[in-house]
Backbone as numpy.savetxt, mean C-alpha at the origin, in Angstrom:
# Nx Ny Nz CAx CAy CAz Cx Cy Cz
8.74 37.82 -13.30 8.52 37.62 -11.86 9.75 38.00 -11.07
10.94 37.62 -11.56 12.16 37.98 -10.85 12.34 39.48 -10.75
12.03 40.25 -11.87 12.13 41.69 -11.83 11.14 42.32 -10.88
9.91 41.78 -10.85 8.88 42.27 -9.95 9.31 42.11 -8.49
9.83 40.93 -8.14 10.29 40.70 -6.77 11.49 41.59 -6.43
12.36 41.80 -7.42 13.53 42.64 -7.17 13.13 44.07 -6.87
12.09 44.57 -7.58 11.63 45.93 -7.32 11.04 46.06 -5.93
10.35 44.98 -5.46 9.71 45.03 -4.15 10.71 44.81 -3.03
11.53 43.81 -3.16 12.41 43.41 -2.07 13.85 43.88 -2.26
14.16 44.43 -3.41 15.49 44.95 -3.64 16.48 43.91 -4.12
16.06 42.67 -4.30 16.97 41.65 -4.79 16.16 40.52 -5.41
16.80 39.75 -6.26 16.16 38.59 -6.86 16.24 37.43 -5.89
15.13 36.72 -5.64 15.17 35.60 -4.70 16.11 34.51 -5.21
16.81 33.85 -4.29 17.74 32.81 -4.71 17.03 31.62 -5.32
17.68 31.00 -6.28 17.16 29.78 -6.89 17.60 28.60 -6.03
16.62 27.80 -5.58 16.94 26.66 -4.74 17.67 25.60 -5.56
18.82 25.14 -5.09 19.56 24.15 -5.86 18.85 22.81 -5.89
19.00 22.09 -6.98 18.47 20.74 -7.10 19.48 19.79 -6.48
19.06 19.06 -5.48 19.95 18.14 -4.79 19.95 16.80 -5.53
21.09 16.43 -6.01 21.24 15.13 -6.67 21.77 14.13 -5.64
21.02 13.05 -5.45 21.41 12.03 -4.49 21.88 10.79 -5.24
23.05 10.33 -4.89 23.59 9.13 -5.50 22.98 7.93 -4.77
21.99 7.28 -5.39 21.28 6.18 -4.77 22.11 4.90 -4.90
22.45 4.26 -3.79 23.18 2.99 -3.89 22.34 1.95 -4.62
22.98 0.97 -5.25 22.21 -0.06 -5.95 21.42 -0.91 -4.97
20.37 -1.51 -5.49 19.61 -2.48 -4.71 20.51 -3.63 -4.29
20.20 -4.17 -3.12 20.91 -5.35 -2.65 19.93 -6.21 -1.88
19.21 -7.06 -2.61 18.18 -7.92 -2.02 18.71 -9.35 -2.05
18.97 -9.95 -0.89 19.67 -11.23 -0.85 18.87 -12.38 -1.44
17.56 -12.35 -1.32 16.71 -13.40 -1.86 15.69 -12.79 -2.80
14.96 -13.64 -3.49 13.95 -13.15 -4.43 12.65 -12.87 -3.67
12.12 -11.66 -3.85 10.85 -11.30 -3.24 9.96 -10.63 -4.29
8.71 -11.04 -4.33 7.73 -10.46 -5.25 6.75 -9.63 -4.43
6.70 -8.33 -4.70 5.87 -7.41 -3.94 4.67 -7.03 -4.80
3.48 -7.32 -4.30 2.24 -7.12 -5.05 1.52 -5.88 -4.53
1.05 -5.07 -5.45 0.44 -3.79 -5.10 -0.95 -3.90 -4.54
-1.60 -2.75 -4.38 -2.91 -2.64 -3.73 -3.95 -3.48 -4.47
-4.57 -4.41 -3.76 -5.52 -5.35 -4.36 -6.92 -4.77 -4.41
-7.35 -4.14 -3.35 -8.67 -3.49 -3.26 -9.80 -4.39 -3.75
-9.91 -5.56 -3.15 -11.06 -6.41 -3.41 -11.09 -7.06 -4.77
-9.95 -7.21 -5.42 -9.88 -7.81 -6.75 -9.26 -9.21 -6.65
-10.06 -10.17 -6.20 -9.55 -11.52 -5.96 -9.13 -12.21 -7.25
-9.90 -12.04 -8.30 -9.60 -12.72 -9.57 -8.24 -12.28 -10.11
-8.00 -10.96 -10.11 -6.70 -10.46 -10.56 -5.57 -10.96 -9.67
-5.83 -11.05 -8.38 -4.78 -11.50 -7.45 -4.38 -12.93 -7.74
-5.37 -13.79 -7.96 -5.04 -15.18 -8.29 -4.22 -15.26 -9.56
-4.60 -14.49 -10.56 -3.87 -14.50 -11.83 -2.42 -14.06 -11.63
-2.23 -13.01 -10.85 -0.88 -12.48 -10.66 -0.04 -13.44 -9.83
-0.61 -14.05 -8.82 0.14 -15.03 -8.04 0.57 -16.20 -8.92
-0.31 -16.65 -9.78 0.04 -17.74 -10.70 1.18 -17.33 -11.61
1.16 -16.09 -12.06 2.22 -15.61 -12.96 3.56 -15.53 -12.23
3.51 -15.01 -11.00 4.74 -14.93 -10.22 5.29 -16.33 -9.95
4.42 -17.25 -9.54 4.87 -18.60 -9.23 5.43 -19.32 -10.45
4.88 -19.03 -11.63 5.36 -19.68 -12.85 6.74 -19.16 -13.25
6.96 -17.84 -13.09 8.21 -17.24 -13.55 9.28 -17.15 -12.46
8.82 -17.08 -11.21 9.76 -16.94 -10.09 9.30 -17.83 -8.94
9.36 -19.13 -9.11 8.83 -20.04 -8.07 9.54 -19.91 -6.73
10.74 -19.34 -6.74 11.49 -19.18 -5.50 11.12 -17.92 -4.75
10.29 -17.06 -5.31 10.03 -15.75 -4.74 9.17 -15.83 -3.48
9.54 -15.03 -2.49 8.70 -14.82 -1.33 7.65 -13.79 -1.70
6.38 -14.05 -1.41 5.29 -13.15 -1.76 5.05 -12.14 -0.64
4.94 -10.88 -1.02 4.62 -9.83 -0.07 3.53 -8.94 -0.68
2.55 -8.58 0.14 1.44 -7.73 -0.30 1.49 -6.43 0.52
1.41 -5.29 -0.17 1.69 -4.01 0.49 0.50 -3.38 1.20
-0.60 -4.11 1.37 -1.75 -3.56 2.07 -2.82 -3.05 1.13
-3.93 -2.59 1.71 -5.14 -2.24 0.96 -5.64 -3.47 0.21
-5.90 -4.51 0.97 -6.46 -5.74 0.41 -7.96 -5.58 0.13
-8.59 -4.68 0.88 -10.05 -4.58 0.89 -10.50 -3.24 0.32
-11.86 -3.12 0.21 -12.56 -1.88 -0.19 -12.49 -1.65 -1.70
-13.46 -0.91 -2.16 -13.60 -0.47 -3.55 -13.98 -1.61 -4.49
-13.22 -2.69 -4.53 -13.58 -3.85 -5.33 -14.65 -4.68 -4.64
-15.20 -5.65 -5.38 -16.36 -6.39 -4.88 -15.99 -7.69 -4.16
-14.71 -8.06 -4.11 -14.34 -9.39 -3.62 -13.44 -9.33 -2.38
-13.69 -8.38 -1.51 -12.81 -8.19 -0.35 -12.79 -9.41 0.56
-13.94 -10.00 0.83 -13.98 -11.18 1.70 -13.16 -12.31 1.09
-13.26 -12.51 -0.22 -12.49 -13.56 -0.90 -11.00 -13.26 -0.82
-10.63 -11.99 -0.96 -9.21 -11.63 -0.89 -8.64 -11.95 0.48
-9.34 -11.57 1.54 -8.83 -11.83 2.88 -8.69 -13.32 3.13
-9.66 -14.10 2.71 -9.56 -15.55 2.89 -8.35 -16.12 2.14
-8.15 -15.63 0.92 -7.02 -16.09 0.12 -5.70 -15.80 0.81
-5.54 -14.57 1.30 -4.28 -14.19 1.94 -4.07 -14.93 3.26
-5.13 -15.13 4.00 -5.01 -15.85 5.26 -4.67 -17.31 5.05
-4.99 -17.83 3.87 -4.63 -19.20 3.53 -3.20 -19.32 2.99
-2.45 -18.21 3.02 -1.07 -18.20 2.55 -0.16 -17.80 3.72
0.03 -18.68 4.70 0.77 -18.29 5.91 2.22 -17.91 5.67
2.81 -18.33 4.56 4.20 -17.99 4.28 4.36 -16.62 3.65
3.27 -16.02 3.19 3.34 -14.69 2.59 3.39 -13.61 3.67
3.93 -12.46 3.31 3.93 -11.29 4.20 2.86 -10.33 3.73
1.97 -9.93 4.62 0.86 -9.04 4.28 0.92 -7.83 5.21
1.16 -6.66 4.64 1.34 -5.45 5.43 0.02 -4.74 5.71
0.03 -3.87 6.69 -1.12 -3.03 7.01 -1.20 -1.87 6.02
-2.41 -1.66 5.50 -2.67 -0.50 4.67 -3.66 0.43 5.35
-3.86 1.62 4.81 -4.79 2.55 5.44 -6.23 2.08 5.36
-6.56 1.25 4.38 -7.93 0.74 4.30 -8.18 -0.35 5.34
-7.19 -1.15 5.65 -7.33 -2.07 6.78 -7.50 -1.28 8.08
-6.75 -0.20 8.23 -6.88 0.63 9.43 -8.28 1.23 9.52
-8.82 1.74 8.40 -10.17 2.30 8.44 -11.20 1.26 8.82
-11.04 0.04 8.33 -11.95 -1.04 8.69 -11.88 -1.32 10.19
-10.68 -1.42 10.72 -10.52 -1.68 12.15 -11.07 -0.53 12.98
-10.87 0.70 12.52 -11.41 1.85 13.24 -12.94 1.80 13.25
-13.54 1.38 12.15 -14.99 1.23 12.09 -15.47 0.18 13.09
-14.78 -0.95 13.14 -15.17 -1.99 14.08 -15.04 -1.52 15.52
-14.08 -0.65 15.78 -13.85 -0.15 17.13 -14.82 0.97 17.50
-15.15 1.83 16.53 -15.98 3.00 16.83 -16.81 3.36 15.60
-17.89 2.61 15.35 -18.63 2.80 14.10 -19.26 4.17 13.93
-19.75 4.77 15.00 -20.45 6.04 14.86 -19.51 7.18 14.48
-18.30 7.17 15.00 -17.35 8.24 14.69 -16.51 7.95 13.45
-16.23 6.69 13.19 -15.30 6.34 12.11 -15.97 5.72 10.89
-17.23 5.37 11.01 -17.89 4.62 9.95 -18.12 5.38 8.66
-18.58 6.64 8.77 -18.93 7.39 7.57 -17.73 7.55 6.65
-16.58 7.81 7.23 -15.38 7.98 6.40 -15.04 6.70 5.66
-15.11 5.58 6.37 -14.80 4.31 5.72 -15.79 4.01 4.60
-17.08 4.25 4.85 -18.09 3.98 3.83 -17.83 4.81 2.57
-17.40 6.06 2.75 -17.13 6.92 1.59 -15.93 6.44 0.79
-15.06 5.66 1.41 -13.82 5.25 0.77 -13.78 3.75 0.47
-14.93 3.18 0.17 -14.97 1.79 -0.29 -15.40 0.78 0.73
-15.68 1.22 1.96 -16.10 0.26 2.98 -17.40 -0.44 2.67
-18.31 0.23 1.97 -19.59 -0.41 1.63 -19.38 -1.68 0.81
-18.40 -1.66 -0.10 -18.14 -2.86 -0.89 -17.62 -4.00 -0.02
-16.79 -3.67 0.96 -16.29 -4.71 1.86 -17.43 -5.29 2.69
-18.26 -4.44 3.24 -19.40 -4.90 4.02 -20.29 -5.81 3.18
-20.57 -5.39 1.95 -21.43 -6.19 1.07 -20.79 -7.53 0.73
-19.45 -7.58 0.63 -18.79 -8.84 0.28 -18.95 -9.88 1.38
-19.28 -9.43 2.60 -19.55 -10.35 3.71 -21.05 -10.62 3.88
-21.83 -10.17 2.91 -23.26 -10.43 2.96 -24.01 -9.59 3.96
-23.43 -8.46 4.36 -24.04 -7.57 5.34 -24.64 -6.38 4.63
-25.89 -6.08 4.96 -26.54 -4.92 4.39 -26.75 -3.88 5.47
-27.02 -2.67 5.08 -27.24 -1.61 6.05 -27.08 -0.26 5.41
-27.31 0.79 6.17 -27.15 2.14 5.68 -26.26 2.91 6.65
-25.86 4.08 6.23 -24.97 4.88 7.07 -25.68 5.41 8.31
-27.00 5.28 8.39 -27.71 5.68 9.60 -27.83 4.51 10.58
-27.30 3.35 10.24 -27.37 2.17 11.09 -25.96 1.60 11.29
-25.01 2.46 11.58 -23.61 2.06 11.59 -23.30 1.05 12.68
-23.87 1.21 13.85 -23.57 0.26 14.92 -24.12 -1.11 14.61
-25.34 -1.17 14.08 -25.91 -2.46 13.68 -25.07 -3.10 12.56
-24.64 -2.27 11.63 -23.80 -2.77 10.54 -22.49 -3.33 11.10
-21.87 -2.61 12.03 -20.63 -3.07 12.65 -20.83 -4.41 13.33
-21.92 -4.53 14.08 -22.16 -5.78 14.80 -22.31 -6.94 13.84
-23.04 -6.73 12.77 -23.23 -7.80 11.79 -21.93 -8.13 11.06
-21.14 -7.10 10.73 -19.88 -7.34 10.04 -18.91 -8.10 10.94
-18.84 -7.73 12.21 -17.93 -8.41 13.14 -18.26 -9.90 13.22
-19.55 -10.23 13.23 -19.95 -11.64 13.27 -19.57 -12.33 11.96
-19.83 -11.66 10.84 -19.54 -12.27 9.53 -18.04 -12.47 9.32
-17.23 -11.53 9.74 -15.78 -11.65 9.59 -15.21 -12.67 10.56
-15.67 -12.63 11.78 -15.18 -13.55 12.80 -13.91 -13.04 13.46
-13.67 -13.50 14.67 -12.51 -13.04 15.43 -11.19 -13.37 14.75
-11.13 -14.51 14.08 -9.86 -14.91 13.46 -9.43 -13.90 12.40
-10.36 -13.49 11.55 -10.05 -12.52 10.50 -9.72 -11.15 11.09
-10.50 -10.72 12.07 -10.26 -9.40 12.68 -8.90 -9.37 13.36
-8.57 -10.43 14.09 -7.26 -10.47 14.75 -6.12 -10.53 13.74
-6.35 -11.19 12.63 -5.34 -11.23 11.56 -5.08 -9.82 11.04
-6.14 -9.06 10.83 -5.98 -7.67 10.36 -5.23 -6.83 11.40
-5.59 -6.99 12.66 -4.95 -6.21 13.71 -3.45 -6.44 13.74
-3.02 -7.65 13.43 -1.62 -8.02 13.58 -0.78 -7.85 12.32
-1.28 -7.10 11.34 -0.48 -6.88 10.14 0.70 -5.96 10.46
1.89 -6.31 9.99 3.07 -5.45 10.23 3.01 -4.19 9.36
3.78 -3.19 9.76 3.83 -1.92 9.04 4.86 -1.92 7.93
5.88 -2.76 8.01 6.92 -2.79 6.99 7.62 -4.14 7.03
8.37 -4.40 5.99 9.25 -5.57 5.94 10.53 -5.14 5.25
11.65 -5.76 5.64 12.95 -5.39 5.08 13.62 -6.60 4.45
14.20 -6.38 3.28 14.96 -7.40 2.56 16.23 -6.74 2.05
17.35 -6.98 2.71 18.56 -6.26 2.33 18.38 -4.77 2.53
18.65 -3.97 1.49 18.43 -2.53 1.62 17.12 -2.07 0.99
16.17 -3.00 0.93 14.83 -2.71 0.42 13.82 -2.80 1.55
13.04 -1.73 1.72 11.91 -1.75 2.63 10.62 -1.79 1.82
9.70 -2.63 2.25 8.34 -2.63 1.69 7.43 -1.98 2.71
6.68 -0.97 2.29 5.72 -0.29 3.15 4.47 -0.02 2.32
3.42 0.44 2.99 2.20 0.67 2.21 2.24 1.98 1.45
2.43 3.10 2.17 2.18 4.39 1.53 3.42 5.23 1.29
4.29 5.29 2.25 5.43 6.19 2.13 6.15 6.26 3.46
7.04 7.20 3.59 7.79 7.36 4.84 8.49 8.69 4.80
8.81 9.20 5.98 9.62 10.39 6.07 11.03 10.05 5.57
11.50 10.67 4.49 12.81 10.31 3.96 13.97 10.74 4.85
13.69 11.55 5.86 14.74 12.04 6.75 14.85 11.25 8.04
14.04 10.19 8.19 14.04 9.43 9.44 14.09 7.94 9.15
14.65 7.19 10.09 14.70 5.74 9.96 13.29 5.18 9.91
13.06 4.24 9.02 11.72 3.70 8.84 11.24 2.97 10.09
12.14 2.29 10.78 11.73 1.48 11.93 11.06 2.29 13.03
11.42 3.55 13.18 10.89 4.33 14.29 9.78 5.29 13.93
9.21 5.21 12.74 8.28 6.24 12.29 6.85 6.03 12.77
6.48 4.82 13.13 5.11 4.60 13.57 4.16 4.45 12.40
2.88 4.32 12.73 1.89 3.93 11.73 1.53 5.03 10.74
1.34 6.26 11.20 0.75 7.29 10.34 1.50 7.51 9.04
2.80 7.80 9.03 3.47 8.04 7.75 3.56 6.78 6.88
3.63 5.62 7.51 3.83 4.40 6.73 2.56 3.92 6.04
1.39 4.20 6.60 0.16 3.74 5.93 -0.63 4.88 5.29
-0.33 6.12 5.66 -1.02 7.26 5.05 -0.10 8.11 4.18
1.20 7.96 4.35 2.15 8.71 3.54 2.75 9.90 4.27
3.75 10.49 3.66 4.45 11.65 4.21 4.64 12.67 3.11
4.48 13.97 3.40 4.54 14.98 2.33 5.86 15.04 1.58
6.96 14.60 2.19 8.26 14.66 1.52 8.61 13.37 0.79
7.80 12.34 0.94 8.20 11.02 0.45 8.49 11.02 -1.05
7.63 11.61 -1.84 7.80 11.59 -3.29 8.61 12.78 -3.80
9.01 13.66 -2.91 9.75 14.86 -3.31 11.24 14.77 -3.00
11.59 13.98 -2.03 12.97 13.96 -1.55 13.45 12.52 -1.40
14.53 12.15 -2.04 15.03 10.78 -1.90 15.68 10.56 -0.54
15.73 9.31 -0.14 16.42 8.96 1.09 17.93 9.08 0.87
18.64 9.32 1.96 20.10 9.41 1.87 20.79 8.34 2.71
20.00 7.35 3.19 20.58 6.30 4.04 20.85 5.00 3.29
20.72 5.04 1.96 21.00 3.86 1.16 19.87 2.86 1.08
18.72 3.21 1.67 17.58 2.29 1.68 16.63 2.60 0.52
16.19 1.55 -0.15 15.16 1.66 -1.18 13.80 1.41 -0.53
12.73 1.91 -1.17 11.37 1.70 -0.67 10.48 1.28 -1.83
9.75 0.17 -1.64 8.70 -0.23 -2.58 7.37 -0.02 -1.88
6.40 0.56 -2.59 5.16 0.98 -1.93 4.00 0.96 -2.90
2.81 1.04 -2.30 1.57 1.21 -3.05 0.96 2.55 -2.70
-0.40 2.55 -2.53 -1.16 3.69 -2.01 -1.40 4.79 -3.04
-0.39 5.19 -3.75 -0.51 6.25 -4.75 -0.55 5.62 -6.14
-1.66 5.84 -6.84 -1.84 5.18 -8.14 -0.92 5.81 -9.19
-0.28 4.93 -9.95 0.56 5.34 -11.08 0.07 4.62 -12.33
0.32 5.23 -13.49 -0.13 4.62 -14.75 0.58 3.29 -15.00
1.85 3.25 -14.67 2.67 2.05 -14.82 3.59 1.96 -13.61
3.93 0.75 -13.17 4.91 0.65 -12.09 6.21 1.34 -12.50
6.86 1.97 -11.54 8.00 2.80 -11.90 9.05 2.79 -10.80
10.29 3.08 -11.22 11.43 3.22 -10.31 11.94 4.65 -10.44
12.04 5.35 -9.31 12.51 6.73 -9.33 13.20 7.07 -8.02
14.50 7.37 -8.09 15.26 7.83 -6.93 15.09 6.92 -5.71
15.21 5.62 -5.93 15.13 4.68 -4.83 13.72 4.34 -4.39
12.71 4.86 -5.08 11.31 4.54 -4.78 10.76 3.68 -5.91
10.07 2.61 -5.55 9.45 1.72 -6.53 7.94 1.74 -6.26
7.19 2.31 -7.20 5.74 2.49 -7.04 5.00 1.42 -7.83
4.07 0.72 -7.17 3.43 -0.43 -7.84 1.92 -0.44 -7.75
1.27 0.62 -7.27 -0.19 0.64 -7.24 -0.70 1.15 -8.58
-1.26 0.25 -9.38 -1.80 0.63 -10.68 -3.32 0.64 -10.68
-3.92 0.85 -9.51 -5.37 1.07 -9.42 -6.21 -0.09 -9.90
-5.92 -1.28 -9.41 -6.55 -2.50 -9.92 -8.07 -2.42 -9.97
-8.69 -1.85 -8.94 -10.16 -1.83 -8.88 -10.76 -0.97 -10.00
-10.01 0.03 -10.49 -10.51 0.94 -11.52 -9.97 0.60 -12.91
-8.72 0.12 -12.96 -8.07 -0.10 -14.25 -8.11 -1.56 -14.71
-8.35 -2.47 -13.78 -8.26 -3.89 -14.12 -6.84 -4.36 -14.29
-5.87 -3.63 -13.74 -4.45 -3.99 -13.84 -3.86 -4.05 -12.43
-3.36 -5.23 -12.06 -2.69 -5.41 -10.78 -1.21 -5.69 -11.05
-0.33 -5.01 -10.33 1.10 -5.07 -10.64 1.91 -5.62 -9.48
3.04 -6.22 -9.83 4.00 -6.71 -8.85 5.40 -6.31 -9.29
6.27 -6.10 -8.31 7.69 -5.89 -8.57 8.45 -7.06 -7.98
9.31 -7.66 -8.78 10.10 -8.82 -8.35 11.54 -8.36 -8.17
12.05 -8.52 -6.96 13.40 -8.06 -6.61 14.30 -9.26 -6.37
15.51 -9.17 -6.89 16.54 -10.18 -6.62 17.89 -9.54 -6.87
18.75 -9.54 -5.85 20.04 -8.90 -6.00 19.87 -7.42 -6.26
20.43 -6.95 -7.38 20.31 -5.55 -7.75 19.25 -5.32 -8.82
18.46 -6.33 -9.11 17.51 -6.26 -10.22 16.07 -6.11 -9.72
15.26 -5.40 -10.51 13.83 -5.32 -10.28 13.13 -5.49 -11.63
12.10 -6.34 -11.64 11.32 -6.57 -12.85 9.85 -6.48 -12.47
9.00 -6.11 -13.43 7.59 -5.94 -13.15 6.77 -7.01 -13.85
5.73 -7.47 -13.17 4.76 -8.40 -13.72 3.37 -7.81 -13.50
2.43 -8.13 -14.38 1.08 -7.62 -14.25 0.06 -8.69 -14.60
-1.10 -8.56 -14.00 -2.28 -9.33 -14.40 -3.34 -8.33 -14.84
-4.04 -8.65 -15.92 -5.02 -7.73 -16.47 -6.32 -8.46 -16.77
-7.41 -7.75 -16.52 -8.72 -8.30 -16.87 -8.99 -8.15 -18.36
């Protein structure tokens, strides 16, 4: 290939250098347990919370979003999380899709239904078809109630503990997380998994399924596809240390 390009352009294209970034160590002042994408798996969530509480009773619990959809127990998951006022629960893209459906069912409903919304609707005892989206929205809004809907609306986009940020999907590695807005934080950014941050901040996230929770260049990935694999994962941070816990069906 290099010879072919040289014949055409008269020179061999330069090889892009690999940028090595010296990632500062974690510095998390208190113990925090970050739990990955739940996706309607209430049974696994209870098991994992019990495991975290047994091994790290001092840990603050944080959930990275995508509490609903795909799994069959979304209503139970939301009730469980809402009954834990001391926990931090972030906004995920599936919560956003649900809220978009409630706001504009005809334009936003089909997409949500294709991505697990039907399971969430069914978990609230609401039936319907994609040709009855407004009726479905009306019934779901009644079943969920204003308290649950307002709770979803008010989910934060990120949380910070020392030099660790918890977000749902990713972030632009070239910009401060605080100013990025919703889209990159709940849907991801094309450079997030390709380029490490250079500001000394670590990021723990879900959204992208991995076979096992992993640490790579200041990124800690913890979505192990609970709804499909039966494995829900958490990362426990304290000081400069990170450890993983899992619940399995």
